[in-house]
Amino acid sequence: MQRCRGLAAAHDSSRIQAHDEFVSWVRGRQHKLLRSTYLLTGDVTRAEDLRAPTLLD
């Protein structure tokens, strides 16, 4: 039984890591899309604000 618990814990850890990597990837894509939208609509000030590093990064 201990071996099964160890494998389940390893699987959960791997799944959590994959989820975190996916969320990070989506945030990066979302950030680029939002910046492009601001540039296309002529809102250069907001687009430039998105170029600056954020506290979340």
XYZ file of C-alpha atoms in Angstrom:
57
model
C 0.000 0.000 0.000
C 2.820 2.428 0.772
C 4.156 2.125 -2.762
C 0.748 3.003 -4.213
C 0.521 6.075 -2.003
C 3.985 7.155 -3.113
C 3.054 6.815 -6.778
C -0.177 8.734 -6.241
C 1.689 11.546 -4.493
C 4.238 11.705 -7.318
C 1.423 11.809 -9.872
C -0.328 14.638 -7.993
C 2.911 16.606 -7.777
C 3.517 16.172 -11.504
C -0.044 17.229 -12.290
C 0.259 20.344 -10.111
C 3.535 21.292 -11.802
C 1.989 20.843 -15.265
C -0.971 23.006 -14.228
C 1.331 25.763 -12.936
C 3.332 25.717 -16.176
C 0.136 25.941 -18.231
C -1.196 28.873 -16.179
C 2.108 30.697 -16.618
C 2.014 30.106 -20.383
C -1.589 31.368 -20.632
C -0.780 34.513 -18.647
C 2.093 35.293 -20.997
C -0.105 34.843 -24.064
C -2.920 36.872 -22.523
C -0.511 39.695 -21.690
C 0.791 39.842 -25.287
C -2.727 39.745 -26.725
C -3.927 42.538 -24.455
C -0.911 44.695 -25.359
C -1.512 44.102 -29.073
C -5.163 45.068 -28.645
C -4.193 48.343 -26.987
C -1.731 49.097 -29.782
C -4.307 48.336 -32.482
C -6.877 50.601 -30.849
C -4.348 53.402 -30.455
C -4.088 53.269 -26.672
C -0.305 53.562 -26.628
C -0.137 54.607 -22.968
C -1.763 51.399 -21.756
C 0.307 49.329 -24.169
C 3.488 50.893 -22.803
C 2.319 50.255 -19.239
C 2.100 46.563 -20.122
C 5.721 46.585 -21.301
C 6.906 47.472 -17.796
C 7.614 44.551 -15.464
C 4.785 43.796 -13.084
C 4.843 42.703 -9.484
C 3.357 39.348 -10.532
C 6.317 38.452 -12.763
